[in-house]
Amino acid sequence: MYSLLDPSRFVVFITGATSGFGAAAARRYVAAGGKVIATGRREDRLLELRDELGADKCHIIALDVRDRTALQAAIAAIPAPFDAINVVLANAGLALGLQPAAEADLDDWQTMIDTNVSGLVYTVRLLLPGMVARGGGHVVTMGSVAGEFAYPGGSVYAASKAFVKHFALAIRSDLQGKNIRVTDIEPGLTETEFSIVRFKGDESKAGNVYSGTKAMTADDIAESIFWATSLPEHVNVNKIQLMATTQAIGPFDIYRQN
Protein backbone atom coordinates (compact mmCIF):
# COMPACT_ATOMS: atom_id res chain seq x y z
CA MET A 1 0.00 0.00 0.00
CA TYR A 2 1.20 3.51 -0.80
CA SER A 3 2.71 5.24 2.22
CA LEU A 4 5.13 8.02 3.02
CA LEU A 5 4.92 7.66 6.79
CA ASP A 6 8.21 5.78 6.67
CA PRO A 7 10.71 8.42 5.45
CA SER A 8 12.87 5.73 3.84
CA ARG A 9 10.10 5.30 1.28
CA PHE A 10 10.56 8.80 -0.12
CA VAL A 11 11.63 8.80 -3.77
CA VAL A 12 11.84 12.47 -4.69
CA PHE A 13 12.27 14.04 -8.13
CA ILE A 14 13.80 17.50 -7.69
CA THR A 15 14.32 20.15 -10.36
CA GLY A 16 16.84 22.92 -9.77
CA ALA A 17 18.85 20.71 -7.42
CA THR A 18 22.22 22.32 -8.13
CA SER A 19 21.87 24.95 -5.40
CA GLY A 20 19.50 26.61 -2.96
CA PHE A 21 16.21 24.98 -2.05
CA GLY A 22 16.68 22.04 -4.40
CA ALA A 23 20.07 20.99 -3.07
CA ALA A 24 18.97 21.51 0.54
CA ALA A 25 15.85 19.41 -0.04
CA ALA A 26 17.93 16.62 -1.59
CA ARG A 27 20.12 16.53 1.52
CA ARG A 28 17.09 16.57 3.84
CA TYR A 29 15.34 13.65 2.16
CA VAL A 30 18.49 11.54 1.97
CA ALA A 31 19.22 12.28 5.63
CA ALA A 32 15.79 10.79 6.40
CA GLY A 33 16.64 7.63 4.46
CA GLY A 34 14.96 8.50 1.17
CA LYS A 35 16.20 8.60 -2.40
CA VAL A 36 16.36 11.58 -4.73
CA ILE A 37 16.56 12.19 -8.45
CA ALA A 38 18.47 15.47 -8.61
CA THR A 39 18.19 17.44 -11.84
CA GLY A 40 19.61 20.72 -13.04
CA ARG A 41 21.63 22.39 -15.77
CA ARG A 42 25.03 22.39 -14.02
CA GLU A 43 26.34 18.86 -14.27
CA ASP A 44 29.42 19.61 -12.17
CA ARG A 45 27.21 20.62 -9.25
CA LEU A 46 25.11 17.47 -9.68
CA LEU A 47 28.20 15.28 -9.65
CA GLU A 48 29.34 16.92 -6.42
CA LEU A 49 25.92 16.34 -4.88
CA ARG A 50 25.94 12.68 -5.89
CA ASP A 51 29.42 12.23 -4.44
CA GLU A 52 28.22 13.80 -1.20
CA LEU A 53 24.98 11.82 -0.87
CA GLY A 54 26.01 8.54 -2.49
CA ALA A 55 25.02 7.06 -5.84
CA ASP A 56 22.70 4.58 -4.14
CA LYS A 57 20.69 7.49 -2.71
CA CYS A 58 21.09 10.16 -5.38
CA HIS A 59 20.52 9.68 -9.11
CA ILE A 60 21.43 12.73 -11.19
CA ILE A 61 20.17 14.02 -14.53
CA ALA A 62 21.65 17.07 -16.24
CA LEU A 63 18.83 18.84 -18.08
CA ASP A 64 17.02 22.12 -18.62
CA VAL A 65 13.34 21.96 -17.62
CA ARG A 66 12.49 24.29 -20.50
CA ASP A 67 13.32 21.46 -22.91
CA ARG A 68 10.17 19.35 -22.80
CA THR A 69 11.53 16.65 -25.13
CA ALA A 70 14.70 16.18 -23.09
CA LEU A 71 12.72 16.16 -19.86
CA GLN A 72 10.33 13.51 -21.17
CA ALA A 73 13.19 11.30 -22.36
CA ALA A 74 15.06 11.68 -19.07
CA ILE A 75 12.02 10.69 -17.00
CA ALA A 76 11.39 7.64 -19.20
CA ALA A 77 15.00 6.51 -18.69
CA ILE A 78 15.14 6.71 -14.88
CA PRO A 79 16.34 3.32 -13.59
CA ALA A 80 14.84 1.30 -10.74
CA PRO A 81 14.48 1.88 -7.83
CA PHE A 82 14.56 5.61 -8.54
CA ASP A 83 11.65 5.31 -10.97
CA ALA A 84 9.13 4.75 -8.13
CA ILE A 85 8.74 8.51 -7.65
CA ASN A 86 6.28 9.57 -4.97
CA VAL A 87 7.27 13.20 -4.41
CA VAL A 88 7.80 15.79 -7.12
CA LEU A 89 9.53 19.00 -6.06
CA ALA A 90 9.09 21.39 -8.99
CA ASN A 91 11.65 23.84 -7.72
CA ALA A 92 13.54 25.14 -10.78
CA GLY A 93 12.93 28.85 -11.21
CA LEU A 94 14.57 32.25 -11.21
CA ALA A 95 14.16 36.00 -11.24
CA LEU A 96 16.03 38.17 -13.70
CA GLY A 97 16.39 41.94 -13.40
CA LEU A 98 14.54 44.47 -11.32
CA GLN A 99 13.85 47.17 -13.90
CA PRO A 100 10.47 48.90 -14.29
CA ALA A 101 8.20 47.17 -16.79
CA ALA A 102 8.75 49.75 -19.54
CA GLU A 103 12.51 49.21 -19.32
CA ALA A 104 12.73 45.47 -18.65
CA ASP A 105 14.58 43.11 -20.96
CA LEU A 106 12.07 41.02 -22.92
CA ASP A 107 14.54 38.14 -23.08
CA ASP A 108 14.66 38.13 -19.27
CA TRP A 109 10.87 38.05 -19.14
CA GLN A 110 10.75 35.17 -21.59
CA THR A 111 13.33 33.19 -19.65
CA MET A 112 11.32 33.59 -16.45
CA ILE A 113 8.11 32.51 -18.16
CA ASP A 114 9.78 29.54 -19.84
CA THR A 115 11.40 28.36 -16.61
CA ASN A 116 8.98 29.33 -13.84
CA VAL A 117 5.81 28.47 -15.75
CA SER A 118 6.50 26.16 -18.70
CA GLY A 119 9.28 24.16 -17.05
CA LEU A 120 7.21 23.67 -13.93
CA VAL A 121 4.09 22.47 -15.74
CA TYR A 122 6.14 20.14 -17.96
CA THR A 123 7.69 18.58 -14.87
CA VAL A 124 4.41 18.07 -13.06
CA ARG A 125 2.45 16.86 -16.07
CA LEU A 126 5.07 14.30 -17.10
CA LEU A 127 5.41 12.83 -13.60
CA LEU A 128 1.76 12.75 -12.57
CA PRO A 129 0.70 9.65 -14.55
CA GLY A 130 3.30 7.51 -12.81
CA MET A 131 2.17 8.60 -9.38
CA VAL A 132 -1.46 7.99 -10.29
CA ALA A 133 -0.56 4.49 -11.49
CA ARG A 134 1.40 3.76 -8.30
CA GLY A 135 -1.51 4.81 -6.11
CA GLY A 136 -0.45 8.17 -4.74
CA GLY A 137 2.18 10.81 -4.20
CA HIS A 138 2.81 14.45 -3.44
CA VAL A 139 3.40 17.38 -5.79
CA VAL A 140 5.30 20.31 -4.28
CA THR A 141 5.50 23.50 -6.31
CA MET A 142 7.87 26.33 -5.51
CA GLY A 143 6.00 29.59 -5.42
CA SER A 144 6.92 32.82 -3.67
CA VAL A 145 5.41 35.52 -1.49
CA ALA A 146 5.76 37.58 -4.68
CA GLY A 147 2.88 35.57 -6.10
CA GLU A 148 0.63 37.30 -3.58
CA PHE A 149 2.41 40.54 -2.80
CA ALA A 150 3.85 42.11 -5.94
CA TYR A 151 6.62 44.70 -5.77
CA PRO A 152 8.16 47.29 -8.12
CA GLY A 153 10.42 45.66 -10.70
CA GLY A 154 9.02 42.20 -10.04
CA SER A 155 6.23 42.23 -12.60
CA VAL A 156 6.81 39.03 -14.58
CA TYR A 157 8.48 37.20 -11.71
CA ALA A 158 5.50 37.95 -9.46
CA ALA A 159 3.07 37.00 -12.21
CA SER A 160 4.85 33.70 -12.79
CA LYS A 161 4.60 32.84 -9.10
CA ALA A 162 0.92 33.80 -9.01
CA PHE A 163 0.49 31.27 -11.81
CA VAL A 164 2.27 28.62 -9.73
CA LYS A 165 -0.06 29.25 -6.78
CA HIS A 166 -3.22 28.85 -8.85
CA PHE A 167 -1.84 25.92 -10.83
CA ALA A 168 -1.21 24.08 -7.56
CA LEU A 169 -4.74 24.76 -6.35
CA ALA A 170 -6.27 23.70 -9.66
CA ILE A 171 -4.42 20.40 -9.99
CA ARG A 172 -5.26 19.64 -6.37
CA SER A 173 -8.90 19.66 -7.45
CA ASP A 174 -8.13 17.63 -10.60
CA LEU A 175 -6.45 14.94 -8.49
CA GLN A 176 -9.32 14.29 -6.12
CA GLY A 177 -9.64 10.54 -5.54
CA LYS A 178 -6.09 9.82 -6.76
CA ASN A 179 -4.42 9.96 -3.30
CA ILE A 180 -2.08 12.70 -4.52
CA ARG A 181 -1.45 15.74 -2.35
CA VAL A 182 -0.38 19.16 -3.64
CA THR A 183 1.46 21.86 -1.70
CA ASP A 184 2.70 25.26 -2.84
CA ILE A 185 5.72 26.55 -0.91
CA GLU A 186 5.88 30.36 -0.86
CA PRO A 187 9.14 31.67 0.63
CA GLY A 188 10.05 35.26 1.27
CA LEU A 189 13.51 36.65 1.95
CA THR A 190 15.96 33.74 1.77
CA GLU A 191 19.69 34.03 1.25
CA THR A 192 20.64 31.72 -1.62
CA GLU A 193 22.02 32.32 -5.12
CA PHE A 194 18.64 33.86 -6.02
CA SER A 195 19.81 37.48 -5.98
CA ILE A 196 23.14 36.68 -7.65
CA VAL A 197 21.15 35.20 -10.53
CA ARG A 198 18.69 38.09 -10.55
CA PHE A 199 21.53 40.62 -10.82
CA LYS A 200 23.47 38.46 -13.28
CA GLY A 201 26.49 37.80 -11.10
CA ASP A 202 26.77 41.23 -9.47
CA GLU A 203 27.63 40.14 -5.94
CA SER A 204 27.56 43.69 -4.60
CA LYS A 205 23.93 44.22 -5.64
CA ALA A 206 23.03 40.74 -4.44
CA GLY A 207 24.65 41.35 -1.07
CA ASN A 208 22.69 44.54 -0.55
CA VAL A 209 19.46 42.53 -0.57
CA TYR A 210 20.49 40.76 2.65
CA SER A 211 22.65 43.45 4.23
CA GLY A 212 21.74 44.33 7.81
CA THR A 213 18.99 41.73 8.13
CA LYS A 214 18.63 38.05 8.96
CA ALA A 215 17.17 36.17 6.03
CA MET A 216 15.92 32.60 6.00
CA THR A 217 18.17 29.84 4.68
CA ALA A 218 17.68 27.11 2.11
CA ASP A 219 17.67 24.59 4.96
CA ASP A 220 14.73 26.42 6.56
CA ILE A 221 12.70 26.01 3.40
CA ALA A 222 13.80 22.39 2.89
CA GLU A 223 12.59 21.56 6.39
CA SER A 224 9.17 23.01 5.59
CA ILE A 225 8.98 20.99 2.38
CA PHE A 226 9.93 17.83 4.25
CA TRP A 227 7.38 18.51 6.98
CA ALA A 228 4.50 18.96 4.53
CA THR A 229 5.29 15.74 2.69
CA SER A 230 5.79 13.67 5.83
CA LEU A 231 2.41 14.38 7.43
CA PRO A 232 -0.22 11.60 7.53
CA GLU A 233 -1.66 10.95 4.09
CA HIS A 234 -5.11 12.26 4.94
CA VAL A 235 -3.63 15.71 5.62
CA ASN A 236 -2.95 18.08 2.70
CA VAL A 237 -1.15 21.37 3.31
CA ASN A 238 -2.39 23.62 0.51
CA LYS A 239 0.37 26.17 0.92
CA ILE A 240 3.13 27.23 3.25
CA GLN A 241 3.97 30.92 3.17
CA LEU A 242 7.17 31.83 5.01
CA MET A 243 8.91 35.12 5.67
CA ALA A 244 11.98 35.98 7.66
CA THR A 245 11.08 37.50 11.02
CA THR A 246 12.78 40.67 9.79
CA GLN A 247 10.52 40.88 6.72
CA ALA A 248 6.91 42.02 6.58
CA ILE A 249 4.40 43.12 3.97
CA GLY A 250 5.22 46.70 2.99
CA PRO A 251 2.98 49.77 2.76
CA PHE A 252 0.95 50.65 -0.32
CA ASP A 253 3.00 52.15 -3.12
CA ILE A 254 1.51 55.62 -3.64
CA TYR A 255 2.80 58.00 -6.30
CA ARG A 256 2.79 61.64 -5.26
CA GLN A 257 3.54 64.65 -7.44
CA ASN A 258 6.15 67.04 -6.18
Coordinates of C-alpha atoms in Angstrom, one line a residue:
M1 CA 0.0 0.0 0.0
Y2 CA 1.2 3.5 -0.8
S3 CA 2.7 5.2 2.2
L4 CA 5.1 8.0 3.0
L5 CA 4.9 7.7 6.8
D6 CA 8.2 5.8 6.7
P7 CA 10.7 8.4 5.4
S8 CA 12.9 5.7 3.8
R9 CA 10.1 5.3 1.3
F10 CA 10.6 8.8 -0.1
V11 CA 11.6 8.8 -3.8
V12 CA 11.8 12.5 -4.7
F13 CA 12.3 14.0 -8.1
I14 CA 13.8 17.5 -7.7
T15 CA 14.3 20.1 -10.4
G16 CA 16.8 22.9 -9.8
A17 CA 18.9 20.7 -7.4
T18 CA 22.2 22.3 -8.1
S19 CA 21.9 24.9 -5.4
G20 CA 19.5 26.6 -3.0
F21 CA 16.2 25.0 -2.1
G22 CA 16.7 22.0 -4.4
A23 CA 20.1 21.0 -3.1
A24 CA 19.0 21.5 0.5
A25 CA 15.8 19.4 0.0
A26 CA 17.9 16.6 -1.6
R27 CA 20.1 16.5 1.5
R28 CA 17.1 16.6 3.8
Y29 CA 15.3 13.6 2.2
V30 CA 18.5 11.5 2.0
A31 CA 19.2 12.3 5.6
A32 CA 15.8 10.8 6.4
G33 CA 16.6 7.6 4.5
G34 CA 15.0 8.5 1.2
K35 CA 16.2 8.6 -2.4
V36 CA 16.4 11.6 -4.7
I37 CA 16.6 12.2 -8.4
A38 CA 18.5 15.5 -8.6
T39 CA 18.2 17.4 -11.8
G40 CA 19.6 20.7 -13.0
R41 CA 21.6 22.4 -15.8
R42 CA 25.0 22.4 -14.0
E43 CA 26.3 18.9 -14.3
D44 CA 29.4 19.6 -12.2
R45 CA 27.2 20.6 -9.3
L46 CA 25.1 17.5 -9.7
L47 CA 28.2 15.3 -9.6
E48 CA 29.3 16.9 -6.4
L49 CA 25.9 16.3 -4.9
R50 CA 25.9 12.7 -5.9
D51 CA 29.4 12.2 -4.4
E52 CA 28.2 13.8 -1.2
L53 CA 25.0 11.8 -0.9
G54 CA 26.0 8.5 -2.5
A55 CA 25.0 7.1 -5.8
D56 CA 22.7 4.6 -4.1
K57 CA 20.7 7.5 -2.7
C58 CA 21.1 10.2 -5.4
H59 CA 20.5 9.7 -9.1
I60 CA 21.4 12.7 -11.2
I61 CA 20.2 14.0 -14.5
A62 CA 21.6 17.1 -16.2
L63 CA 18.8 18.8 -18.1
D64 CA 17.0 22.1 -18.6
V65 CA 13.3 22.0 -17.6
R66 CA 12.5 24.3 -20.5
D67 CA 13.3 21.5 -22.9
R68 CA 10.2 19.3 -22.8
T69 CA 11.5 16.7 -25.1
A70 CA 14.7 16.2 -23.1
L71 CA 12.7 16.2 -19.9
Q72 CA 10.3 13.5 -21.2
A73 CA 13.2 11.3 -22.4
A74 CA 15.1 11.7 -19.1
I75 CA 12.0 10.7 -17.0
A76 CA 11.4 7.6 -19.2
A77 CA 15.0 6.5 -18.7
I78 CA 15.1 6.7 -14.9
P79 CA 16.3 3.3 -13.6
A80 CA 14.8 1.3 -10.7
P81 CA 14.5 1.9 -7.8
F82 CA 14.6 5.6 -8.5
D83 CA 11.6 5.3 -11.0
A84 CA 9.1 4.8 -8.1
I85 CA 8.7 8.5 -7.7
N86 CA 6.3 9.6 -5.0
V87 CA 7.3 13.2 -4.4
V88 CA 7.8 15.8 -7.1
L89 CA 9.5 19.0 -6.1
A90 CA 9.1 21.4 -9.0
N91 CA 11.7 23.8 -7.7
A92 CA 13.5 25.1 -10.8
G93 CA 12.9 28.8 -11.2
L94 CA 14.6 32.2 -11.2
A95 CA 14.2 36.0 -11.2
L96 CA 16.0 38.2 -13.7
G97 CA 16.4 41.9 -13.4
L98 CA 14.5 44.5 -11.3
Q99 CA 13.8 47.2 -13.9
P100 CA 10.5 48.9 -14.3
A101 CA 8.2 47.2 -16.8
A102 CA 8.7 49.7 -19.5
E103 CA 12.5 49.2 -19.3
A104 CA 12.7 45.5 -18.6
D105 CA 14.6 43.1 -21.0
L106 CA 12.1 41.0 -22.9
D107 CA 14.5 38.1 -23.1
D108 CA 14.7 38.1 -19.3
W109 CA 10.9 38.1 -19.1
Q110 CA 10.7 35.2 -21.6
T111 CA 13.3 33.2 -19.6
M112 CA 11.3 33.6 -16.4
I113 CA 8.1 32.5 -18.2
D114 CA 9.8 29.5 -19.8
T115 CA 11.4 28.4 -16.6
N116 CA 9.0 29.3 -13.8
V117 CA 5.8 28.5 -15.8
S118 CA 6.5 26.2 -18.7
G119 CA 9.3 24.2 -17.0
L120 CA 7.2 23.7 -13.9
V121 CA 4.1 22.5 -15.7
Y122 CA 6.1 20.1 -18.0
T123 CA 7.7 18.6 -14.9
V124 CA 4.4 18.1 -13.1
R125 CA 2.5 16.9 -16.1
L126 CA 5.1 14.3 -17.1
L127 CA 5.4 12.8 -13.6
L128 CA 1.8 12.8 -12.6
P129 CA 0.7 9.6 -14.6
G130 CA 3.3 7.5 -12.8
M131 CA 2.2 8.6 -9.4
V132 CA -1.5 8.0 -10.3
A133 CA -0.6 4.5 -11.5
R134 CA 1.4 3.8 -8.3
G135 CA -1.5 4.8 -6.1
G136 CA -0.5 8.2 -4.7
G137 CA 2.2 10.8 -4.2
H138 CA 2.8 14.4 -3.4
V139 CA 3.4 17.4 -5.8
V140 CA 5.3 20.3 -4.3
T141 CA 5.5 23.5 -6.3
M142 CA 7.9 26.3 -5.5
G143 CA 6.0 29.6 -5.4
S144 CA 6.9 32.8 -3.7
V145 CA 5.4 35.5 -1.5
A146 CA 5.8 37.6 -4.7
G147 CA 2.9 35.6 -6.1
E148 CA 0.6 37.3 -3.6
F149 CA 2.4 40.5 -2.8
A150 CA 3.8 42.1 -5.9
Y151 CA 6.6 44.7 -5.8
P152 CA 8.2 47.3 -8.1
G153 CA 10.4 45.7 -10.7
G154 CA 9.0 42.2 -10.0
S155 CA 6.2 42.2 -12.6
V156 CA 6.8 39.0 -14.6
Y157 CA 8.5 37.2 -11.7
A158 CA 5.5 37.9 -9.5
A159 CA 3.1 37.0 -12.2
S160 CA 4.8 33.7 -12.8
K161 CA 4.6 32.8 -9.1
A162 CA 0.9 33.8 -9.0
F163 CA 0.5 31.3 -11.8
V164 CA 2.3 28.6 -9.7
K165 CA -0.1 29.2 -6.8
H166 CA -3.2 28.8 -8.8
F167 CA -1.8 25.9 -10.8
A168 CA -1.2 24.1 -7.6
L169 CA -4.7 24.8 -6.3
A170 CA -6.3 23.7 -9.7
I171 CA -4.4 20.4 -10.0
R172 CA -5.3 19.6 -6.4
S173 CA -8.9 19.7 -7.5
D174 CA -8.1 17.6 -10.6
L175 CA -6.4 14.9 -8.5
Q176 CA -9.3 14.3 -6.1
G177 CA -9.6 10.5 -5.5
K178 CA -6.1 9.8 -6.8
N179 CA -4.4 10.0 -3.3
I180 CA -2.1 12.7 -4.5
R181 CA -1.5 15.7 -2.4
V182 CA -0.4 19.2 -3.6
T183 CA 1.5 21.9 -1.7
D184 CA 2.7 25.3 -2.8
I185 CA 5.7 26.5 -0.9
E186 CA 5.9 30.4 -0.9
P187 CA 9.1 31.7 0.6
G188 CA 10.0 35.3 1.3
L189 CA 13.5 36.7 2.0
T190 CA 16.0 33.7 1.8
E191 CA 19.7 34.0 1.2
T192 CA 20.6 31.7 -1.6
E193 CA 22.0 32.3 -5.1
F194 CA 18.6 33.9 -6.0
S195 CA 19.8 37.5 -6.0
I196 CA 23.1 36.7 -7.6
V197 CA 21.1 35.2 -10.5
R198 CA 18.7 38.1 -10.6
F199 CA 21.5 40.6 -10.8
K200 CA 23.5 38.5 -13.3
G201 CA 26.5 37.8 -11.1
D202 CA 26.8 41.2 -9.5
E203 CA 27.6 40.1 -5.9
S204 CA 27.6 43.7 -4.6
K205 CA 23.9 44.2 -5.6
A206 CA 23.0 40.7 -4.4
G207 CA 24.6 41.3 -1.1
N208 CA 22.7 44.5 -0.6
V209 CA 19.5 42.5 -0.6
Y210 CA 20.5 40.8 2.6
S211 CA 22.6 43.5 4.2
G212 CA 21.7 44.3 7.8
T213 CA 19.0 41.7 8.1
K214 CA 18.6 38.0 9.0
A215 CA 17.2 36.2 6.0
M216 CA 15.9 32.6 6.0
T217 CA 18.2 29.8 4.7
A218 CA 17.7 27.1 2.1
D219 CA 17.7 24.6 5.0
D220 CA 14.7 26.4 6.6
I221 CA 12.7 26.0 3.4
A222 CA 13.8 22.4 2.9
E223 CA 12.6 21.6 6.4
S224 CA 9.2 23.0 5.6
I225 CA 9.0 21.0 2.4
F226 CA 9.9 17.8 4.2
W227 CA 7.4 18.5 7.0
A228 CA 4.5 19.0 4.5
T229 CA 5.3 15.7 2.7
S230 CA 5.8 13.7 5.8
L231 CA 2.4 14.4 7.4
P232 CA -0.2 11.6 7.5
E233 CA -1.7 10.9 4.1
H234 CA -5.1 12.3 4.9
V235 CA -3.6 15.7 5.6
N236 CA -3.0 18.1 2.7
V237 CA -1.1 21.4 3.3
N238 CA -2.4 23.6 0.5
K239 CA 0.4 26.2 0.9
I240 CA 3.1 27.2 3.3
Q241 CA 4.0 30.9 3.2
L242 CA 7.2 31.8 5.0
M243 CA 8.9 35.1 5.7
A244 CA 12.0 36.0 7.7
T245 CA 11.1 37.5 11.0
T246 CA 12.8 40.7 9.8
Q247 CA 10.5 40.9 6.7
A248 CA 6.9 42.0 6.6
I249 CA 4.4 43.1 4.0
G250 CA 5.2 46.7 3.0
P251 CA 3.0 49.8 2.8
F252 CA 1.0 50.6 -0.3
D253 CA 3.0 52.1 -3.1
I254 CA 1.5 55.6 -3.6
Y255 CA 2.8 58.0 -6.3
R256 CA 2.8 61.6 -5.3
Q257 CA 3.5 64.6 -7.4
N258 CA 6.2 67.0 -6.2

